[in-house]
mmCIF file of C-alpha atoms in Angstrom:
data_model
loop_
_atom_site.group_PDB
_atom_site.id
_atom_site.type_symbol
_atom_site.label_atom_id
_atom_site.label_comp_id
_atom_site.label_asym_id
_atom_site.label_seq_id
_atom_site.Cartn_x
_atom_site.Cartn_y
_atom_site.Cartn_z
ATOM 1 C CA UNK A 1 13.237 5.501 36.575
ATOM 2 C CA UNK A 2 15.247 3.314 34.167
ATOM 3 C CA UNK A 3 16.625 5.051 31.069
ATOM 4 C CA UNK A 4 15.348 3.755 27.726
ATOM 5 C CA UNK A 5 17.514 6.011 25.581
ATOM 6 C CA UNK A 6 19.893 3.164 24.695
ATOM 7 C CA UNK A 7 17.024 0.704 24.163
ATOM 8 C CA UNK A 8 15.614 2.380 21.040
ATOM 9 C CA UNK A 9 17.665 3.389 18.018
ATOM 10 C CA UNK A 10 16.148 6.887 17.726
ATOM 11 C CA UNK A 11 17.649 7.554 21.157
ATOM 12 C CA UNK A 12 15.270 10.154 22.587
ATOM 13 C CA UNK A 13 15.576 10.860 26.334
ATOM 14 C CA UNK A 14 13.026 8.574 28.005
ATOM 15 C CA UNK A 15 12.590 6.073 30.796
ATOM 16 C CA UNK A 16 10.290 3.504 32.382
ATOM 17 C CA UNK A 17 9.381 2.353 35.871
ATOM 18 C CA UNK A 18 10.634 -1.206 35.343
ATOM 19 C CA UNK A 19 12.498 -3.198 32.675
ATOM 20 C CA UNK A 20 12.220 -6.995 32.523
ATOM 21 C CA UNK A 21 14.501 -8.984 30.192
ATOM 22 C CA UNK A 22 13.092 -12.369 29.083
ATOM 23 C CA UNK A 23 15.608 -15.045 28.023
ATOM 24 C CA UNK A 24 13.333 -18.079 28.477
ATOM 25 C CA UNK A 25 9.726 -17.972 27.170
ATOM 26 C CA UNK A 26 8.559 -19.843 30.288
ATOM 27 C CA UNK A 27 9.296 -16.695 32.299
ATOM 28 C CA UNK A 28 6.329 -15.028 30.576
ATOM 29 C CA UNK A 29 3.893 -17.199 32.545
ATOM 30 C CA UNK A 30 5.022 -15.640 35.823
ATOM 31 C CA UNK A 31 4.606 -11.964 34.911
ATOM 32 C CA UNK A 32 1.867 -9.655 36.186
ATOM 33 C CA UNK A 33 -0.086 -8.392 33.178
ATOM 34 C CA UNK A 34 -2.555 -6.302 35.186
ATOM 35 C CA UNK A 35 -0.097 -3.408 35.121
ATOM 36 C CA UNK A 36 0.655 -1.351 32.015
ATOM 37 C CA UNK A 37 3.378 -2.968 29.890
ATOM 38 C CA UNK A 38 5.082 -2.617 26.525
ATOM 39 C CA UNK A 39 6.826 -5.379 24.552
ATOM 40 C CA UNK A 40 10.209 -4.391 23.157
ATOM 41 C CA UNK A 41 12.595 -6.121 20.775
ATOM 42 C CA UNK A 42 15.631 -4.182 19.581
ATOM 43 C CA UNK A 43 13.807 -0.848 19.551
ATOM 44 C CA UNK A 44 14.553 -0.215 15.875
ATOM 45 C CA UNK A 45 10.910 0.465 14.940
ATOM 46 C CA UNK A 46 9.936 2.046 18.259
ATOM 47 C CA UNK A 47 10.416 5.563 19.590
ATOM 48 C CA UNK A 48 9.768 6.493 23.217
ATOM 49 C CA UNK A 49 8.540 10.094 23.088
ATOM 50 C CA UNK A 50 8.773 10.558 26.855
ATOM 51 C CA UNK A 51 8.902 8.534 30.078
ATOM 52 C CA UNK A 52 6.626 5.488 29.861
ATOM 53 C CA UNK A 53 4.394 4.908 32.899
ATOM 54 C CA UNK A 54 4.656 1.134 32.946
ATOM 55 C CA UNK A 55 6.824 -1.948 32.616
ATOM 56 C CA UNK A 56 8.904 -2.622 29.513
ATOM 57 C CA UNK A 57 9.318 -6.326 28.676
ATOM 58 C CA UNK A 58 12.323 -6.950 26.459
ATOM 59 C CA UNK A 59 12.493 -10.301 24.648
ATOM 60 C CA UNK A 60 16.039 -11.668 24.434
ATOM 61 C CA UNK A 61 15.280 -15.302 23.549
ATOM 62 C CA UNK A 62 17.478 -17.145 21.051
ATOM 63 C CA UNK A 63 17.618 -20.268 18.892
ATOM 64 C CA UNK A 64 17.086 -21.329 15.271
ATOM 65 C CA UNK A 65 15.974 -24.797 14.158
ATOM 66 C CA UNK A 66 16.234 -25.885 10.497
ATOM 67 C CA UNK A 67 14.452 -28.958 9.127
ATOM 68 C CA UNK A 68 14.496 -30.095 5.482
ATOM 69 C CA UNK A 69 11.150 -31.305 4.096
ATOM 70 C CA UNK A 70 10.260 -32.632 0.623
ATOM 71 C CA UNK A 71 9.995 -29.288 -1.161
ATOM 72 C CA UNK A 72 10.851 -26.729 1.507
ATOM 73 C CA UNK A 73 12.880 -25.953 4.589
ATOM 74 C CA UNK A 74 10.974 -25.524 7.839
ATOM 75 C CA UNK A 75 12.616 -22.822 9.949
ATOM 76 C CA UNK A 76 11.710 -22.160 13.586
ATOM 77 C CA UNK A 77 13.334 -19.031 14.990
ATOM 78 C CA UNK A 78 13.079 -17.551 18.479
ATOM 79 C CA UNK A 79 11.472 -14.125 18.699
ATOM 80 C CA UNK A 80 14.574 -12.540 20.217
ATOM 81 C CA UNK A 81 16.852 -13.466 17.311
ATOM 82 C CA UNK A 82 18.177 -10.588 15.217
ATOM 83 C CA UNK A 83 16.330 -10.517 11.877
ATOM 84 C CA UNK A 84 19.277 -9.726 9.615
ATOM 85 C CA UNK A 85 21.430 -12.336 11.327
ATOM 86 C CA UNK A 86 18.728 -14.946 10.646
ATOM 87 C CA UNK A 87 18.807 -14.034 6.936
ATOM 88 C CA UNK A 88 22.606 -14.433 6.883
ATOM 89 C CA UNK A 89 22.527 -17.683 8.867
ATOM 90 C CA UNK A 90 20.086 -19.228 6.400
ATOM 91 C CA UNK A 91 22.142 -18.092 3.404
ATOM 92 C CA UNK A 92 25.218 -19.709 4.953
ATOM 93 C CA UNK A 93 23.198 -22.946 4.983
ATOM 94 C CA UNK A 94 22.276 -22.460 1.314
ATOM 95 C CA UNK A 95 18.696 -21.471 2.140
ATOM 96 C CA UNK A 96 17.226 -18.544 0.212
ATOM 97 C CA UNK A 97 13.901 -16.734 0.301
ATOM 98 C CA UNK A 98 14.401 -13.943 2.816
ATOM 99 C CA UNK A 99 17.323 -12.182 1.092
ATOM 100 C CA UNK A 100 15.154 -9.295 -0.187
ATOM 101 C CA UNK A 101 14.502 -8.507 3.474
ATOM 102 C CA UNK A 102 18.183 -8.345 4.419
ATOM 103 C CA UNK A 103 19.394 -5.584 6.730
ATOM 104 C CA UNK A 104 15.917 -4.727 7.994
ATOM 105 C CA UNK A 105 16.600 -3.880 11.637
ATOM 106 C CA UNK A 106 14.823 -5.551 14.518
ATOM 107 C CA UNK A 107 14.022 -8.993 15.852
ATOM 108 C CA UNK A 108 12.342 -12.061 14.396
ATOM 109 C CA UNK A 109 9.405 -11.541 16.750
ATOM 110 C CA UNK A 110 8.770 -8.053 15.418
ATOM 111 C CA UNK A 111 8.719 -9.222 11.783
ATOM 112 C CA UNK A 112 5.164 -10.654 11.737
ATOM 113 C CA UNK A 113 3.737 -7.805 13.836
ATOM 114 C CA UNK A 114 4.724 -5.269 11.205
ATOM 115 C CA UNK A 115 4.639 -7.766 8.317
ATOM 116 C CA UNK A 116 7.998 -6.354 7.261
ATOM 117 C CA UNK A 117 8.603 -5.984 3.558
ATOM 118 C CA UNK A 118 11.112 -4.663 1.051
ATOM 119 C CA UNK A 119 11.997 -4.948 -2.632
ATOM 120 C CA UNK A 120 8.869 -6.827 -3.659
ATOM 121 C CA UNK A 121 8.732 -9.304 -0.766
ATOM 122 C CA UNK A 122 6.697 -9.389 2.446
ATOM 123 C CA UNK A 123 7.622 -11.735 5.274
ATOM 124 C CA UNK A 124 4.032 -13.041 5.408
ATOM 125 C CA UNK A 125 4.712 -14.862 2.120
ATOM 126 C CA UNK A 126 6.930 -17.274 4.041
ATOM 127 C CA UNK A 127 5.439 -17.410 7.536
ATOM 128 C CA UNK A 128 3.429 -20.561 8.227
ATOM 129 C CA UNK A 129 2.876 -20.155 11.969
ATOM 130 C CA UNK A 130 3.478 -17.830 14.906
ATOM 131 C CA UNK A 131 3.763 -19.202 18.436
ATOM 132 C CA UNK A 132 3.354 -17.103 21.549
ATOM 133 C CA UNK A 133 1.945 -16.623 25.014
ATOM 134 C CA UNK A 134 -1.767 -15.810 25.065
ATOM 135 C CA UNK A 135 -2.096 -13.445 28.013
ATOM 136 C CA UNK A 136 -5.891 -13.725 28.219
ATOM 137 C CA UNK A 137 -5.895 -17.547 28.202
ATOM 138 C CA UNK A 138 -2.717 -17.874 30.252
ATOM 139 C CA UNK A 139 -1.009 -20.427 28.002
ATOM 140 C CA UNK A 140 1.122 -20.780 24.869
ATOM 141 C CA UNK A 141 -0.616 -21.244 21.530
ATOM 142 C CA UNK A 142 0.219 -21.320 17.824
ATOM 143 C CA UNK A 143 -1.529 -19.289 15.135
ATOM 144 C CA UNK A 144 -1.588 -20.195 11.453
ATOM 145 C CA UNK A 145 -0.571 -17.670 8.825
ATOM 146 C CA UNK A 146 -4.249 -17.078 8.029
ATOM 147 C CA UNK A 147 -5.039 -16.399 11.684
ATOM 148 C CA UNK A 148 -2.300 -13.750 11.714
ATOM 149 C CA UNK A 149 -4.463 -11.662 9.327
ATOM 150 C CA UNK A 150 -1.500 -10.149 7.509
ATOM 151 C CA UNK A 151 -1.872 -6.917 5.538
ATOM 152 C CA UNK A 152 0.399 -4.153 4.318
ATOM 153 C CA UNK A 153 2.607 -3.419 7.363
ATOM 154 C CA UNK A 154 -0.197 -4.903 9.395
ATOM 155 C CA UNK A 155 -1.328 -7.999 11.285
ATOM 156 C CA UNK A 156 -3.712 -9.190 13.988
ATOM 157 C CA UNK A 157 -0.959 -8.398 16.509
ATOM 158 C CA UNK A 158 -1.562 -4.677 15.934
ATOM 159 C CA UNK A 159 -5.308 -5.015 16.433
ATOM 160 C CA UNK A 160 -7.276 -7.796 18.164
ATOM 161 C CA UNK A 161 -4.225 -9.389 19.787
ATOM 162 C CA UNK A 162 -2.390 -6.172 20.591
ATOM 163 C CA UNK A 163 -1.061 -6.402 24.178
ATOM 164 C CA UNK A 164 -2.737 -9.820 24.439
ATOM 165 C CA UNK A 165 -0.236 -12.069 22.658
ATOM 166 C CA UNK A 166 3.541 -12.199 23.138
ATOM 167 C CA UNK A 167 5.304 -13.778 20.160
ATOM 168 C CA UNK A 168 7.976 -16.275 21.195
ATOM 169 C CA UNK A 169 8.689 -18.144 17.943
ATOM 170 C CA UNK A 170 8.068 -17.720 14.211
ATOM 171 C CA UNK A 171 7.932 -20.619 11.734
ATOM 172 C CA UNK A 172 8.891 -20.122 8.088
ATOM 173 C CA UNK A 173 8.643 -22.364 5.022
ATOM 174 C CA UNK A 174 11.368 -21.525 2.484
ATOM 175 C CA UNK A 175 11.462 -23.256 -0.918
ATOM 176 C CA UNK A 176 14.201 -25.754 -1.711
ATOM 177 C CA UNK A 177 13.827 -24.834 -5.399
ATOM 178 C CA UNK A 178 14.618 -21.164 -4.930
ATOM 179 C CA UNK A 179 13.886 -18.476 -7.531
ATOM 180 C CA UNK A 180 15.086 -14.855 -7.249
ATOM 181 C CA UNK A 181 12.563 -12.035 -6.927
ATOM 182 C CA UNK A 182 14.037 -9.193 -8.974
ATOM 183 C CA UNK A 183 11.005 -7.189 -10.073
ATOM 184 C CA UNK A 184 11.406 -4.276 -7.674
ATOM 185 C CA UNK A 185 13.599 -1.211 -8.162
ATOM 186 C CA UNK A 186 17.363 -1.594 -8.601
ATOM 187 C CA UNK A 187 17.158 -5.391 -8.280
ATOM 188 C CA UNK A 188 15.929 -5.433 -11.879
ATOM 189 C CA UNK A 189 19.545 -4.791 -12.868
ATOM 190 C CA UNK A 190 20.557 -8.245 -11.623
ATOM 191 C CA UNK A 191 20.534 -11.147 -14.059
ATOM 192 C CA UNK A 192 18.216 -14.107 -13.763
ATOM 193 C CA UNK A 193 21.266 -16.183 -12.870
ATOM 194 C CA UNK A 194 21.764 -14.232 -9.638
ATOM 195 C CA UNK A 195 22.167 -16.345 -6.511
ATOM 196 C CA UNK A 196 20.408 -15.672 -3.220
ATOM 197 C CA UNK A 197 23.682 -14.277 -1.899
ATOM 198 C CA UNK A 198 23.950 -11.979 -4.937
ATOM 199 C CA UNK A 199 20.489 -10.615 -4.174
ATOM 200 C CA UNK A 200 21.331 -10.243 -0.495
ATOM 201 C CA UNK A 201 24.554 -8.379 -1.279
ATOM 202 C CA UNK A 202 22.684 -6.063 -3.655
ATOM 203 C CA UNK A 203 19.985 -5.325 -1.076
ATOM 204 C CA UNK A 204 22.606 -4.595 1.582
ATOM 205 C CA UNK A 205 24.460 -2.251 -0.775
ATOM 206 C CA UNK A 206 21.254 -0.412 -1.706
ATOM 207 C CA UNK A 207 20.122 -0.028 1.896
ATOM 208 C CA UNK A 208 23.568 1.110 3.059
ATOM 209 C CA UNK A 209 23.625 3.762 0.328
ATOM 210 C CA UNK A 210 20.260 5.180 1.398
ATOM 211 C CA UNK A 211 19.874 4.504 5.101
ATOM 212 C CA UNK A 212 22.109 5.770 7.908
ATOM 213 C CA UNK A 213 23.681 3.362 10.392
ATOM 214 C CA UNK A 214 21.738 3.883 13.666
ATOM 215 C CA UNK A 215 24.975 3.244 15.576
ATOM 216 C CA UNK A 216 26.396 6.401 13.964
ATOM 217 C CA UNK A 217 23.286 8.525 13.402
ATOM 218 C CA UNK A 218 20.176 7.802 15.452
ATOM 219 C CA UNK A 219 17.147 6.818 13.364
ATOM 220 C CA UNK A 220 14.277 4.335 13.256
ATOM 221 C CA UNK A 221 14.503 3.339 9.596
ATOM 222 C CA UNK A 222 11.570 4.092 7.301
ATOM 223 C CA UNK A 223 9.393 6.448 9.327
ATOM 224 C CA UNK A 224 6.263 6.589 7.153
ATOM 225 C CA UNK A 225 4.201 3.938 5.405
ATOM 226 C CA UNK A 226 3.955 4.090 1.629
ATOM 227 C CA UNK A 227 0.333 5.245 1.200
ATOM 228 C CA UNK A 228 -2.127 3.087 -0.729
ATOM 229 C CA UNK A 229 -4.593 5.111 -2.805
ATOM 230 C CA UNK A 230 -7.335 4.597 -5.359
ATOM 231 C CA UNK A 231 -5.985 3.918 -8.844
ATOM 232 C CA UNK A 232 -8.105 6.663 -10.432
ATOM 233 C CA UNK A 233 -6.800 9.206 -7.930
ATOM 234 C CA UNK A 234 -3.220 8.144 -8.694
ATOM 235 C CA UNK A 235 -3.852 8.731 -12.407
ATOM 236 C CA UNK A 236 -4.969 12.285 -11.590
ATOM 237 C CA UNK A 237 -1.815 12.845 -9.557
ATOM 238 C CA UNK A 238 0.375 11.486 -12.351
ATOM 239 C CA UNK A 239 -1.176 13.949 -14.784
ATOM 240 C CA UNK A 240 0.228 16.702 -12.557
ATOM 241 C CA UNK A 241 3.404 14.882 -11.525
ATOM 242 C CA UNK A 242 4.415 12.598 -14.447
ATOM 243 C CA UNK A 243 7.560 11.339 -12.697
ATOM 244 C CA UNK A 244 5.642 10.107 -9.645
ATOM 245 C CA UNK A 245 6.337 6.372 -9.107
ATOM 246 C CA UNK A 246 3.385 4.048 -8.476
ATOM 247 C CA UNK A 247 3.265 0.345 -7.619
ATOM 248 C CA UNK A 248 0.246 -1.837 -8.305
ATOM 249 C CA UNK A 249 -1.464 -3.350 -5.263
ATOM 250 C CA UNK A 250 -4.578 -4.759 -6.940
ATOM 251 C CA UNK A 251 -6.968 -3.848 -9.762
ATOM 252 C CA UNK A 252 -8.338 -0.820 -7.923
ATOM 253 C CA UNK A 253 -5.470 0.535 -5.845
ATOM 254 C CA UNK A 254 -1.795 1.455 -6.062
ATOM 255 C CA UNK A 255 0.991 2.233 -3.627
ATOM 256 C CA UNK A 256 2.784 5.581 -3.696
ATOM 257 C CA UNK A 257 6.351 6.196 -2.520
ATOM 258 C CA UNK A 258 6.191 8.228 0.689
ATOM 259 C CA UNK A 259 9.844 9.213 0.331
ATOM 260 C CA UNK A 260 9.175 10.662 -3.127
ATOM 261 C CA UNK A 261 6.185 12.649 -1.843
ATOM 262 C CA UNK A 262 8.210 14.086 1.043
ATOM 263 C CA UNK A 263 11.113 14.921 -1.267
ATOM 264 C CA UNK A 264 8.889 16.601 -3.880
ATOM 265 C CA UNK A 265 7.228 18.609 -1.111
ATOM 266 C CA UNK A 266 10.637 20.176 -0.511
ATOM 267 C CA UNK A 267 11.083 18.660 2.927
ATOM 268 C CA UNK A 268 14.535 17.069 2.696
ATOM 269 C CA UNK A 269 16.650 18.593 5.438
ATOM 270 C CA UNK A 270 13.586 20.073 7.176
ATOM 271 C CA UNK A 271 14.358 20.228 10.883
ATOM 272 C CA UNK A 272 12.858 20.674 14.345
ATOM 273 C CA UNK A 273 15.414 20.811 17.122
ATOM 274 C CA UNK A 274 18.115 18.332 16.103
ATOM 275 C CA UNK A 275 15.664 16.010 14.321
ATOM 276 C CA UNK A 276 15.509 16.323 10.539
ATOM 277 C CA UNK A 277 14.442 14.656 7.301
ATOM 278 C CA UNK A 278 17.485 12.722 6.068
ATOM 279 C CA UNK A 279 19.010 14.276 2.953
ATOM 280 C CA UNK A 280 19.816 10.947 1.268
ATOM 281 C CA UNK A 281 16.420 9.317 1.898
ATOM 282 C CA UNK A 282 13.395 11.463 2.705
ATOM 283 C CA UNK A 283 11.544 8.492 4.201
ATOM 284 C CA UNK A 284 13.969 8.528 7.138
ATOM 285 C CA UNK A 285 14.095 10.943 10.071
ATOM 286 C CA UNK A 286 17.402 11.260 11.940
ATOM 287 C CA UNK A 287 18.260 12.540 15.413
ATOM 288 C CA UNK A 288 21.561 14.286 16.077
ATOM 289 C CA UNK A 289 20.982 14.133 19.835
ATOM 290 C CA UNK A 290 19.546 16.438 22.460
ATOM 291 C CA UNK A 291 16.004 16.727 21.098
ATOM 292 C CA UNK A 292 12.730 15.694 22.697
ATOM 293 C CA UNK A 293 9.545 13.910 21.732
ATOM 294 C CA UNK A 294 7.902 17.320 21.297
ATOM 295 C CA UNK A 295 10.404 18.189 18.551
ATOM 296 C CA UNK A 296 9.638 14.928 16.754
ATOM 297 C CA UNK A 297 5.882 15.443 16.961
ATOM 298 C CA UNK A 298 6.210 18.951 15.526
ATOM 299 C CA UNK A 299 8.294 17.710 12.592
ATOM 300 C CA UNK A 300 5.963 14.785 11.848
ATOM 301 C CA UNK A 301 2.925 17.078 11.912
ATOM 302 C CA UNK A 302 4.643 19.526 9.552
ATOM 303 C CA UNK A 303 5.536 16.738 7.102
ATOM 304 C CA UNK A 304 2.014 15.295 7.127
ATOM 305 C CA UNK A 305 0.412 18.711 6.657
ATOM 306 C CA UNK A 306 2.773 19.769 3.855
ATOM 307 C CA UNK A 307 2.340 16.523 1.894
ATOM 308 C CA UNK A 308 -1.428 16.758 2.303
ATOM 309 C CA UNK A 309 -1.498 20.335 1.035
ATOM 310 C CA UNK A 310 0.561 19.469 -2.054
ATOM 311 C CA UNK A 311 -0.788 16.016 -2.974
ATOM 312 C CA UNK A 312 -3.982 15.456 -0.899
ATOM 313 C CA UNK A 313 -2.343 12.260 0.372
ATOM 314 C CA UNK A 314 -2.360 11.342 4.052
ATOM 315 C CA UNK A 315 0.880 9.958 5.495
ATOM 316 C CA UNK A 316 0.793 7.527 8.415
ATOM 317 C CA UNK A 317 3.861 6.732 10.460
ATOM 318 C CA UNK A 318 5.182 3.190 10.288
ATOM 319 C CA UNK A 319 7.302 3.589 13.421
ATOM 320 C CA UNK A 320 5.590 2.804 16.731
ATOM 321 C CA UNK A 321 5.456 5.898 18.949
ATOM 322 C CA UNK A 322 5.208 5.378 22.705
ATOM 323 C CA UNK A 323 3.991 8.141 25.021
ATOM 324 C CA UNK A 324 3.480 8.127 28.794
ATOM 325 C CA UNK A 325 0.301 6.041 28.680
ATOM 326 C CA UNK A 326 1.308 3.806 25.766
ATOM 327 C CA UNK A 327 1.277 3.753 21.980
ATOM 328 C CA UNK A 328 -0.109 6.768 20.148
ATOM 329 C CA UNK A 329 -0.853 7.825 16.570
ATOM 330 C CA UNK A 330 0.220 11.197 15.199
ATOM 331 C CA UNK A 331 -1.853 12.803 12.470
ATOM 332 C CA UNK A 332 -1.989 16.434 11.433
ATOM 333 C CA UNK A 333 -5.330 17.955 12.473
ATOM 334 C CA UNK A 334 -5.528 19.728 9.123
ATOM 335 C CA UNK A 335 -5.198 16.416 7.259
ATOM 336 C CA UNK A 336 -7.868 14.805 9.424
ATOM 337 C CA UNK A 337 -10.342 17.614 8.921
ATOM 338 C CA UNK A 338 -9.971 17.581 5.135
ATOM 339 C CA UNK A 339 -10.401 13.850 4.584
#
């Protein structure tokens, strides 16, 4: 059994039967996909709850190609590239657009799967194509942005193409005539004259003030999705909790702040084993070391149940949780029965 504790940033004791590191996409053609497998990037949005009964395929491909077009830059980045480093590399070349997504952990290949987003920007706004190995067809193919079926922290890679498509390259179109996106949260304090680097620096400062460094304190970043609810229901909640923040999604629905809900439910510092709700940002769970997947599941269930009892809002975890037989979803039974 190969230890996976150092391969995911939450660092729970876990292992797998086999670990294959891919440095050249062509190697994907030769693998046996009849056995159980799990695709892994940097493990920053993945937690292994226990030993995984299968093969872990870790993508470690690299390379970034930049091409200037009439009104945009065309960027092709290998799936194994570090996301934050790509943002910095582009800024060094004077190319903005992804700065609101700075310091999000993980790889380029993981970005479209989760449709990562922060501070008013989602990566799907800039993705034009995703290339990968189609396991069913046995060859490489390219999907358009539309074919990726992007949604809030969602994509076709979490549904129809889950375990059937291995992303090897992502193509972005970033505008030559760049404009800052400053509508979200603390970024509103920046002036309209802010440069892309100014925005990036601000995002990094904000994230560093709220989120622990996984190299110093094990965590998997934002653990829960911000729930999307009916606008009328949100109005009812705001009548009881006037300071509750809401963010418009469309004419009929709004997004709530999961961290605020957890905080107001009195759960900051709540702990099971050595896993607890982070005191500086309730959206984050941290692991001091020595705990198990069972401890994490107990804490998650308690958080979901408590938030449901106080707000009648169901929390779903954003982090991918991997058990012995593969990915699983945790949801408090009490929440499920009441919805």
